Amino acid sequence: MKYLKNFGLVLLTLIVLAAWVMLPWQGALALLVLLALWLFLFRGGAQARSVASVGISTLNQRLGSSAVIVVGIAGVVGVLVALLAMAEGYAQTLRNSGGLDTAIVLRGASAAEVASVLSREDIVQISQAAGIARNDKGEPLVSAETVVAANLPVKGTTTDEEGSAQVRGVGEEAFAVRPHLKIVEGRRFQPGLRELVVGKGAVRQFANLGVGSTLKLGNQPWTVVGIFASGDAMESELWADASVVNDAYQRGSGRNSATVKLTSAAAFKDFKAALAANPQLRVDASTTLDFFAKQSEQMTQMLRIIGITVGAIMAVGAVFGALNTMFAAIASRAREIATLRAIGFRGLPVVVAVMLETMLLALIGGAIGGVIAWGLFNGYEASTMAAGSVGKLSFNLRVSPGLLWEGIKWALAIGFIGGLFPAVRAASLPVTAALREL
């Protein structure tokens, strides 16, 4: 019988945790309202409040043991939120790089720009497709672009360490297709010259990229003439005239991709259909929003798996700490609880009272961990090799409200597990046995 009871308790815990993982904050708020109504409108709730108030009022007498729960859970939440903030910042940077009113065209079956090749004839055919916006001169807003890699010295190292930077060959159309990109220092490159404009993210990552600096690309000297800001993945790149880049890297007249500005988001369907109907083209088109979202999926998923795995390992330790603390607290209050049950307090209010105490400590720990993670890591600069590219992507860790809520959910889950078993033991311990303890 005892075995079945324990098995049922474990099964209940698993079911509650599975439901809790999928619960949005609105659902948690509804549960909180229901709990408050029960506590204040029903006799059992009033009993739970009485028992809980006694336990919570003695927390200052058990400060050391209570701190074990708070600190343990704060550590779990802090590490979890910090690691997940990497995934959130990486994905957000790539999502910012796209929109629904711009499209990118690659050679058919190409998953990334570096794997795609478009001929000059392909670019001409793409420029004639329906749905493309035009400038004041009536010219289609199509930016044919080349992507190559360059090894540059990493900033802040003393061992001449080099990292991979992505160089994008573009024309004047690139700035019209991406109007949010602004030159914040210096000027744009001049067509036909070996001049570069570099993103703010690249300046943070690599050495000697200030305006006026000279570096070698394709065994040729290039001069940095400007720095740009875009708030997206492009900030990690170096831009130059596409024809000059192709000559330096012996790429001929082809390009890797074509980015187009559409007349509206609704025009993408007609644009894609026009490309598919052209027998001279073997290309795939997608909105830049979809393209960059897919580029972020694999890395984001990997970072989330790492974060959740590390958080789960730490959570096991926090759960055992909570169990040990709450079992000790219950043992010290065994006579008190037994007396309450002897005078008519039912088992459920006792369970809820102990759970409220544990969940309060868990909530405090989760809040502390979330605040620490936000203070230390929100906006922290990091970089990694970007999926589907040949260069590093500079991004900022992002501790969003969603991540903070996820951390709080983990904290409360740990508190639930750590408090449930001691609470059930307190409520099920025979009164006569409990009165003989201590």
Short mmCIF file of C-alpha atoms in Angstrom, two decimals:
data_model
loop_
_atom_site.label_atom_id
_atom_site.label_comp_id
_atom_site.label_asym_id
_atom_site.label_seq_id
_atom_site.Cartn_x
_atom_site.Cartn_y
_atom_site.Cartn_z
CA MET A 1 0.00 0.00 0.00
CA LYS A 2 2.83 2.36 0.87
CA TYR A 3 4.50 1.52 -2.44
CA LEU A 4 1.35 2.42 -4.39
CA LYS A 5 1.05 5.67 -2.46
CA ASN A 6 4.62 6.66 -3.27
CA PHE A 7 4.18 5.65 -6.90
CA GLY A 8 1.03 7.76 -7.15
CA LEU A 9 2.86 10.73 -5.61
CA VAL A 10 5.70 10.47 -8.13
CA LEU A 11 3.21 10.12 -10.99
CA LEU A 12 1.31 13.19 -9.75
CA THR A 13 4.57 15.14 -9.60
CA LEU A 14 5.43 14.24 -13.19
CA ILE A 15 1.97 15.19 -14.44
CA VAL A 16 2.02 18.52 -12.61
CA LEU A 17 5.52 19.33 -13.92
CA ALA A 18 4.55 18.45 -17.51
CA ALA A 19 1.52 20.74 -17.29
CA TRP A 20 3.57 23.47 -15.59
CA VAL A 21 6.18 23.50 -18.35
CA MET A 22 3.52 24.31 -20.96
CA LEU A 23 1.62 26.80 -18.81
CA PRO A 24 1.72 30.45 -19.98
CA TRP A 25 1.90 33.28 -17.46
CA GLN A 26 -1.83 33.89 -17.87
CA GLY A 27 -2.51 30.33 -16.69
CA ALA A 28 -0.22 30.80 -13.70
CA LEU A 29 -2.06 34.00 -12.81
CA ALA A 30 -5.38 32.15 -12.98
CA LEU A 31 -4.02 29.44 -10.65
CA LEU A 32 -2.85 32.13 -8.23
CA VAL A 33 -6.31 33.71 -8.20
CA LEU A 34 -7.96 30.34 -7.55
CA LEU A 35 -5.52 29.60 -4.72
CA ALA A 36 -6.23 33.02 -3.16
CA LEU A 37 -9.98 32.43 -3.34
CA TRP A 38 -9.59 29.03 -1.67
CA LEU A 39 -7.35 30.44 1.05
CA PHE A 40 -9.74 33.25 1.96
CA LEU A 41 -13.20 31.78 1.29
CA PHE A 42 -13.02 28.21 2.55
CA ARG A 43 -12.44 26.66 5.97
CA GLY A 44 -9.60 24.48 4.67
CA GLY A 45 -7.96 27.53 3.17
CA ALA A 46 -8.19 29.40 6.46
CA GLN A 47 -6.51 26.45 8.19
CA ALA A 48 -3.74 26.45 5.56
CA ARG A 49 -3.20 30.18 6.11
CA SER A 50 -2.89 29.69 9.84
CA VAL A 51 -0.31 26.92 9.54
CA ALA A 52 1.61 28.72 6.79
CA SER A 53 1.74 31.99 8.75
CA VAL A 54 3.37 30.21 11.67
CA GLY A 55 5.96 28.55 9.42
CA ILE A 56 6.75 31.72 7.50
CA SER A 57 7.06 33.77 10.70
CA THR A 58 9.79 31.41 11.93
CA LEU A 59 11.89 31.63 8.76
CA ASN A 60 14.20 34.15 10.42
CA GLN A 61 14.94 31.52 13.09
CA ARG A 62 15.89 29.07 10.31
CA LEU A 63 17.78 31.60 8.23
CA GLY A 64 20.73 29.33 7.45
CA SER A 65 18.68 26.35 6.30
CA SER A 66 16.26 28.59 4.37
CA ALA A 67 19.19 30.25 2.63
CA VAL A 68 20.19 26.84 1.26
CA ILE A 69 16.98 26.74 -0.77
CA VAL A 70 17.14 30.38 -1.85
CA VAL A 71 20.80 30.35 -2.88
CA GLY A 72 20.55 26.98 -4.63
CA ILE A 73 17.54 28.00 -6.68
CA ALA A 74 18.99 31.43 -7.41
CA GLY A 75 22.09 29.72 -8.84
CA VAL A 76 19.99 27.44 -11.05
CA VAL A 77 17.86 30.29 -12.38
CA GLY A 78 20.83 32.61 -12.88
CA VAL A 79 22.81 30.09 -14.93
CA LEU A 80 19.75 28.93 -16.86
CA VAL A 81 18.63 32.44 -17.81
CA ALA A 82 22.18 33.48 -18.76
CA LEU A 83 22.61 30.50 -21.10
CA LEU A 84 19.17 30.89 -22.63
CA ALA A 85 19.89 34.61 -23.10
CA MET A 86 22.63 33.59 -25.53
CA ALA A 87 20.12 31.71 -27.66
CA GLU A 88 17.60 34.56 -27.41
CA GLY A 89 20.16 37.22 -28.37
CA TYR A 90 21.50 35.17 -31.27
CA ALA A 91 18.03 34.49 -32.66
CA GLN A 92 16.88 38.08 -32.15
CA THR A 93 19.88 39.46 -34.05
CA LEU A 94 19.13 37.26 -37.04
CA ARG A 95 15.39 37.97 -36.88
CA ASN A 96 16.18 41.69 -36.99
CA SER A 97 18.06 41.08 -40.25
CA GLY A 98 14.93 40.28 -42.20
CA GLY A 99 11.46 41.50 -43.02
CA LEU A 100 8.36 40.52 -44.93
CA ASP A 101 8.80 43.21 -47.59
CA THR A 102 12.26 42.05 -48.68
CA ALA A 103 13.21 38.74 -50.28
CA ILE A 104 16.43 36.86 -50.88
CA VAL A 105 17.01 34.70 -53.95
CA LEU A 106 19.50 31.83 -54.03
CA ARG A 107 20.33 29.12 -56.52
CA GLY A 108 17.89 26.22 -56.22
CA ALA A 109 18.47 23.85 -53.27
CA SER A 110 21.01 26.20 -51.67
CA ALA A 111 20.58 26.49 -47.91
CA ALA A 112 22.94 29.44 -47.48
CA GLU A 113 24.46 32.28 -49.46
CA VAL A 114 27.94 30.75 -49.44
CA ALA A 115 26.60 27.65 -51.23
CA SER A 116 24.77 29.62 -53.92
CA VAL A 117 25.95 30.96 -57.28
CA LEU A 118 23.91 33.26 -59.52
CA SER A 119 25.09 34.23 -62.98
CA ARG A 120 24.75 37.73 -64.44
CA GLU A 121 21.91 36.42 -66.62
CA ASP A 122 20.14 35.11 -63.52
CA ILE A 123 20.35 38.56 -61.91
CA VAL A 124 18.86 40.19 -65.01
CA GLN A 125 15.96 37.71 -65.05
CA ILE A 126 15.32 38.19 -61.33
CA SER A 127 15.24 41.98 -61.77
CA GLN A 128 12.37 41.61 -64.27
CA ALA A 129 10.10 39.63 -61.95
CA ALA A 130 6.80 41.03 -60.75
CA GLY A 131 6.44 42.59 -57.30
CA ILE A 132 9.84 44.35 -57.11
CA ALA A 133 9.86 47.95 -55.91
CA ARG A 134 11.63 50.62 -57.98
CA ASN A 135 13.58 53.74 -57.13
CA ASP A 136 12.92 57.29 -58.35
CA LYS A 137 14.65 56.48 -61.65
CA GLY A 138 12.39 53.49 -62.26
CA GLU A 139 15.20 50.99 -61.63
CA PRO A 140 14.37 47.75 -59.79
CA LEU A 141 15.66 47.62 -56.21
CA VAL A 142 17.73 44.45 -56.54
CA SER A 143 21.03 44.03 -54.72
CA ALA A 144 23.23 41.32 -56.25
CA GLU A 145 25.79 40.37 -53.60
CA THR A 146 28.96 38.33 -53.21
CA VAL A 147 29.98 36.71 -49.94
CA VAL A 148 33.60 35.76 -49.13
CA ALA A 149 35.65 35.11 -46.00
CA ALA A 150 38.63 37.02 -44.61
CA ASN A 151 40.88 36.15 -41.68
CA LEU A 152 41.41 39.16 -39.43
CA PRO A 153 43.24 39.60 -36.10
CA VAL A 154 40.88 39.30 -33.15
CA LYS A 155 40.76 42.32 -30.84
CA GLY A 156 42.11 41.93 -27.34
CA THR A 157 44.48 38.99 -27.93
CA THR A 158 48.24 38.92 -27.54
CA THR A 159 48.86 35.77 -29.59
CA ASP A 160 47.96 37.13 -33.04
CA GLU A 161 44.81 35.04 -32.98
CA GLU A 162 42.73 35.38 -36.13
CA GLY A 163 39.02 34.99 -36.69
CA SER A 164 36.84 34.66 -39.75
CA ALA A 165 34.98 37.74 -40.92
CA GLN A 166 32.37 37.83 -43.67
CA VAL A 167 33.02 40.27 -46.50
CA ARG A 168 29.99 41.23 -48.57
CA GLY A 169 30.40 42.67 -52.04
CA VAL A 170 27.49 45.00 -52.80
CA GLY A 171 26.45 47.88 -54.98
CA GLU A 172 24.60 51.12 -54.26
CA GLU A 173 21.33 49.14 -54.37
CA ALA A 174 22.25 47.39 -51.10
CA PHE A 175 21.74 50.61 -49.15
CA ALA A 176 18.36 51.21 -50.80
CA VAL A 177 17.22 47.64 -50.06
CA ARG A 178 18.28 48.07 -46.42
CA PRO A 179 17.34 51.67 -45.58
CA HIS A 180 17.78 51.04 -41.84
CA LEU A 181 21.54 50.69 -42.36
CA LYS A 182 23.26 53.99 -41.55
CA ILE A 183 26.84 55.20 -41.83
CA VAL A 184 27.73 56.41 -38.33
CA GLU A 185 31.35 57.35 -38.98
CA GLY A 186 33.23 58.22 -42.18
CA ARG A 187 31.56 57.68 -45.57
CA ARG A 188 30.45 55.01 -48.02
CA PHE A 189 32.97 53.24 -50.24
CA GLN A 190 33.46 54.52 -53.77
CA PRO A 191 32.68 52.09 -56.62
CA GLY A 192 35.76 50.69 -58.32
CA LEU A 193 38.09 51.34 -55.38
CA ARG A 194 39.42 48.95 -52.74
CA GLU A 195 37.51 50.62 -49.93
CA LEU A 196 35.51 49.11 -47.09
CA VAL A 197 32.73 50.08 -44.75
CA VAL A 198 32.60 47.89 -41.66
CA GLY A 199 29.84 47.11 -39.19
CA LYS A 200 29.98 48.15 -35.54
CA GLY A 201 29.95 44.49 -34.52
CA ALA A 202 33.00 43.75 -36.66
CA VAL A 203 34.79 46.74 -35.12
CA ARG A 204 34.15 45.26 -31.65
CA GLN A 205 35.43 41.84 -32.68
CA PHE A 206 38.47 42.55 -34.84
CA ALA A 207 41.52 44.78 -34.46
CA ASN A 208 42.51 47.72 -36.69
CA LEU A 209 39.12 48.37 -38.28
CA GLY A 210 38.89 52.06 -37.47
CA VAL A 211 38.30 54.63 -40.21
CA GLY A 212 41.56 55.11 -42.09
CA SER A 213 42.95 51.67 -41.23
CA THR A 214 44.44 49.46 -43.93
CA LEU A 215 44.13 45.68 -44.12
CA LYS A 216 44.79 42.93 -46.62
CA LEU A 217 41.97 41.09 -48.37
CA GLY A 218 42.76 38.73 -51.21
CA ASN A 219 46.44 39.72 -50.90
CA GLN A 220 45.54 43.31 -51.74
CA PRO A 221 45.50 46.41 -49.48
CA TRP A 222 42.07 47.81 -48.61
CA THR A 223 41.21 50.99 -46.73
CA VAL A 224 38.42 51.32 -44.17
CA VAL A 225 36.50 54.49 -45.02
CA GLY A 226 33.36 54.12 -42.91
CA ILE A 227 31.56 52.37 -40.08
CA PHE A 228 27.87 51.48 -40.25
CA ALA A 229 25.15 50.44 -37.81
CA SER A 230 22.16 48.28 -38.68
CA GLY A 231 21.13 46.53 -35.47
CA ASP A 232 21.21 43.12 -37.12
CA ALA A 233 23.56 40.43 -38.42
CA MET A 234 24.97 42.77 -41.07
CA GLU A 235 26.82 44.68 -38.34
CA SER A 236 29.30 41.80 -38.16
CA GLU A 237 30.28 42.16 -41.82
CA LEU A 238 32.64 44.19 -43.99
CA TRP A 239 31.13 45.73 -47.13
CA ALA A 240 32.86 46.73 -50.36
CA ASP A 241 32.13 47.20 -54.05
CA ALA A 242 30.99 43.83 -55.45
CA SER A 243 32.99 44.07 -58.70
CA VAL A 244 36.21 44.83 -56.82
CA VAL A 245 35.58 41.97 -54.36
CA ASN A 246 34.97 39.57 -57.25
CA ASP A 247 38.20 40.65 -58.94
CA ALA A 248 40.21 40.28 -55.72
CA TYR A 249 38.85 36.80 -55.04
CA GLN A 250 38.65 35.73 -58.73
CA ARG A 251 34.91 35.16 -58.62
CA GLY A 252 34.16 36.29 -62.19
CA SER A 253 30.93 38.16 -62.84
CA GLY A 254 28.61 35.95 -60.76
CA ARG A 255 27.10 36.65 -57.38
CA ASN A 256 26.03 34.51 -54.41
CA SER A 257 22.60 35.99 -53.83
CA ALA A 258 20.15 38.70 -54.77
CA THR A 259 18.22 40.66 -52.15
CA VAL A 260 15.20 42.54 -53.46
CA LYS A 261 12.90 45.17 -52.06
CA LEU A 262 9.25 44.31 -52.69
CA THR A 263 6.42 46.74 -53.27
CA SER A 264 4.73 45.29 -50.18
CA ALA A 265 4.72 42.17 -48.05
CA ALA A 266 1.75 40.86 -50.06
CA ALA A 267 3.80 41.11 -53.27
CA PHE A 268 6.09 38.24 -52.25
CA LYS A 269 3.60 35.63 -53.47
CA ASP A 270 3.56 37.12 -56.99
CA PHE A 271 7.34 37.56 -56.95
CA LYS A 272 7.97 33.94 -56.01
CA ALA A 273 5.43 32.71 -58.57
CA ALA A 274 7.09 34.77 -61.32
CA LEU A 275 10.48 33.23 -60.56
CA ALA A 276 9.03 29.72 -60.52
CA ALA A 277 7.29 30.30 -63.85
CA ASN A 278 10.49 31.47 -65.57
CA PRO A 279 12.04 28.46 -67.37
CA GLN A 280 15.43 30.22 -67.52
CA LEU A 281 15.76 30.31 -63.74
CA ARG A 282 16.53 27.57 -61.21
CA VAL A 283 16.29 29.57 -58.04
CA ASP A 284 14.53 29.61 -54.68
CA ALA A 285 13.13 32.72 -53.03
CA SER A 286 12.07 33.39 -49.45
CA THR A 287 11.36 36.46 -47.41
CA THR A 288 14.44 37.65 -45.56
CA LEU A 289 12.52 37.17 -42.32
CA ASP A 290 12.01 33.46 -43.04
CA PHE A 291 15.54 33.06 -44.37
CA PHE A 292 17.30 34.45 -41.31
CA ALA A 293 14.86 32.72 -38.95
CA LYS A 294 15.85 29.37 -40.48
CA GLN A 295 19.52 30.31 -40.22
CA SER A 296 19.09 30.79 -36.47
CA GLU A 297 17.11 27.62 -35.75
CA GLN A 298 19.94 25.12 -35.38
CA MET A 299 22.25 27.29 -33.29
CA THR A 300 19.37 28.53 -31.12
CA GLN A 301 18.21 24.99 -30.49
CA MET A 302 21.72 23.86 -29.58
CA LEU A 303 22.18 26.76 -27.15
CA ARG A 304 18.80 26.05 -25.54
CA ILE A 305 19.66 22.36 -25.15
CA ILE A 306 22.95 23.27 -23.47
CA GLY A 307 21.21 25.74 -21.17
CA ILE A 308 18.42 23.36 -20.17
CA THR A 309 20.85 20.46 -19.65
CA VAL A 310 23.12 22.50 -17.38
CA GLY A 311 20.09 23.94 -15.58
CA ALA A 312 18.59 20.48 -15.06
CA ILE A 313 21.85 19.13 -13.58
CA MET A 314 22.03 22.06 -11.17
CA ALA A 315 18.32 21.74 -10.40
CA VAL A 316 18.84 18.19 -9.11
CA GLY A 317 21.20 19.54 -6.47
CA ALA A 318 18.79 22.34 -5.59
CA VAL A 319 15.92 19.84 -5.21
CA PHE A 320 17.91 17.71 -2.78
CA GLY A 321 18.86 20.83 -0.84
CA ALA A 322 15.20 21.83 -0.60
CA LEU A 323 14.16 18.30 0.40
CA ASN A 324 16.78 18.14 3.14
CA THR A 325 15.85 21.59 4.46
CA MET A 326 12.10 21.00 4.47
CA PHE A 327 12.33 17.52 5.99
CA ALA A 328 14.41 19.03 8.81
CA ALA A 329 11.87 21.86 9.21
CA ILE A 330 8.99 19.38 9.35
CA ALA A 331 10.82 17.23 11.89
CA SER A 332 11.34 20.23 14.16
CA ARG A 333 7.64 21.09 13.96
CA ALA A 334 6.28 17.52 14.18
CA ARG A 335 4.58 18.03 17.56
CA GLU A 336 3.07 21.33 16.46
CA ILE A 337 1.61 19.80 13.29
CA ALA A 338 0.38 16.73 15.18
CA THR A 339 -1.36 18.96 17.72
CA LEU A 340 -3.07 20.89 14.94
CA ARG A 341 -4.27 17.68 13.33
CA ALA A 342 -5.46 16.37 16.70
CA ILE A 343 -7.70 19.42 17.21
CA GLY A 344 -9.31 19.07 13.79
CA PHE A 345 -6.93 20.40 11.11
CA ARG A 346 -7.20 18.23 8.00
CA GLY A 347 -4.28 16.86 5.97
CA LEU A 348 -4.77 19.03 2.87
CA PRO A 349 -4.37 22.39 4.64
CA VAL A 350 -1.16 21.08 6.21
CA VAL A 351 0.19 20.01 2.80
CA VAL A 352 -0.71 23.37 1.25
CA ALA A 353 0.82 25.28 4.16
CA VAL A 354 4.16 23.51 3.86
CA MET A 355 4.08 23.93 0.08
CA LEU A 356 3.37 27.66 0.42
CA GLU A 357 6.44 28.05 2.62
CA THR A 358 8.68 26.19 0.18
CA MET A 359 7.27 27.93 -2.87
CA LEU A 360 7.81 31.32 -1.22
CA LEU A 361 11.49 30.52 -0.71
CA ALA A 362 11.69 29.22 -4.29
CA LEU A 363 10.08 32.38 -5.63
CA ILE A 364 12.56 34.55 -3.74
CA GLY A 365 15.45 32.48 -5.06
CA GLY A 366 14.11 32.60 -8.62
CA ALA A 367 13.64 36.37 -8.46
CA ILE A 368 17.17 36.88 -7.12
CA GLY A 369 18.65 34.62 -9.82
CA GLY A 370 16.70 36.37 -12.56
CA VAL A 371 17.72 39.85 -11.37
CA ILE A 372 21.38 38.83 -11.18
CA ALA A 373 21.26 37.31 -14.69
CA TRP A 374 19.58 40.43 -16.06
CA GLY A 375 22.04 42.77 -14.38
CA LEU A 376 25.16 40.87 -15.46
CA PHE A 377 24.25 39.50 -18.87
CA ASN A 378 21.50 41.54 -20.50
CA GLY A 379 23.21 43.36 -23.38
CA TYR A 380 26.50 41.49 -22.86
CA GLU A 381 28.39 41.26 -26.16
CA ALA A 382 29.26 37.83 -27.55
CA SER A 383 30.14 36.34 -30.91
CA THR A 384 30.10 32.97 -32.60
CA MET A 385 30.27 31.51 -36.08
CA ALA A 386 26.97 32.28 -37.72
CA ALA A 387 25.07 29.38 -39.28
CA GLY A 388 25.19 29.44 -43.06
CA SER A 389 27.92 32.09 -43.21
CA VAL A 390 31.70 32.26 -43.35
CA GLY A 391 32.19 34.77 -40.56
CA LYS A 392 31.52 35.42 -36.92
CA LEU A 393 28.24 36.93 -35.84
CA SER A 394 28.38 39.56 -33.12
CA PHE A 395 25.29 39.71 -30.92
CA ASN A 396 24.12 40.84 -27.49
CA LEU A 397 22.71 38.49 -24.89
CA ARG A 398 19.04 39.26 -24.35
CA VAL A 399 17.32 38.59 -21.02
CA SER A 400 13.72 39.02 -22.10
CA PRO A 401 10.63 38.98 -19.87
CA GLY A 402 9.85 35.57 -21.37
CA LEU A 403 13.18 34.21 -20.16
CA LEU A 404 12.66 35.66 -16.69
CA TRP A 405 9.27 33.96 -16.55
CA GLU A 406 10.88 30.71 -17.66
CA GLY A 407 13.40 31.05 -14.83
CA ILE A 408 10.61 31.68 -12.31
CA LYS A 409 8.81 28.58 -13.58
CA TRP A 410 11.93 26.51 -13.00
CA ALA A 411 12.30 27.95 -9.50
CA LEU A 412 8.70 27.14 -8.59
CA ALA A 413 9.03 23.65 -10.08
CA ILE A 414 12.08 23.00 -7.90
CA GLY A 415 10.19 24.36 -4.89
CA PHE A 416 7.20 22.15 -5.71
CA ILE A 417 9.30 18.99 -5.81
CA GLY A 418 11.33 19.98 -2.77
CA GLY A 419 8.24 20.74 -0.70
CA LEU A 420 5.74 18.12 -1.83
CA PHE A 421 7.26 15.04 -0.23
CA PRO A 422 8.00 16.66 3.16
CA ALA A 423 4.49 18.16 3.11
CA VAL A 424 2.84 14.81 2.44
CA ARG A 425 4.91 13.20 5.18
CA ALA A 426 3.85 15.90 7.64
CA ALA A 427 0.18 15.41 6.77
CA SER A 428 0.27 11.60 6.81
CA LEU A 429 2.43 11.00 9.90
CA PRO A 430 0.28 9.33 12.60
CA VAL A 431 -0.64 11.81 15.32
CA THR A 432 0.52 9.55 18.13
CA ALA A 433 3.90 8.98 16.46
CA ALA A 434 4.35 12.66 15.76
CA LEU A 435 3.59 13.61 19.38
CA ARG A 436 6.34 11.24 20.57
CA GLU A 437 8.99 12.86 18.24
CA LEU A 438 11.54 15.21 19.76
#
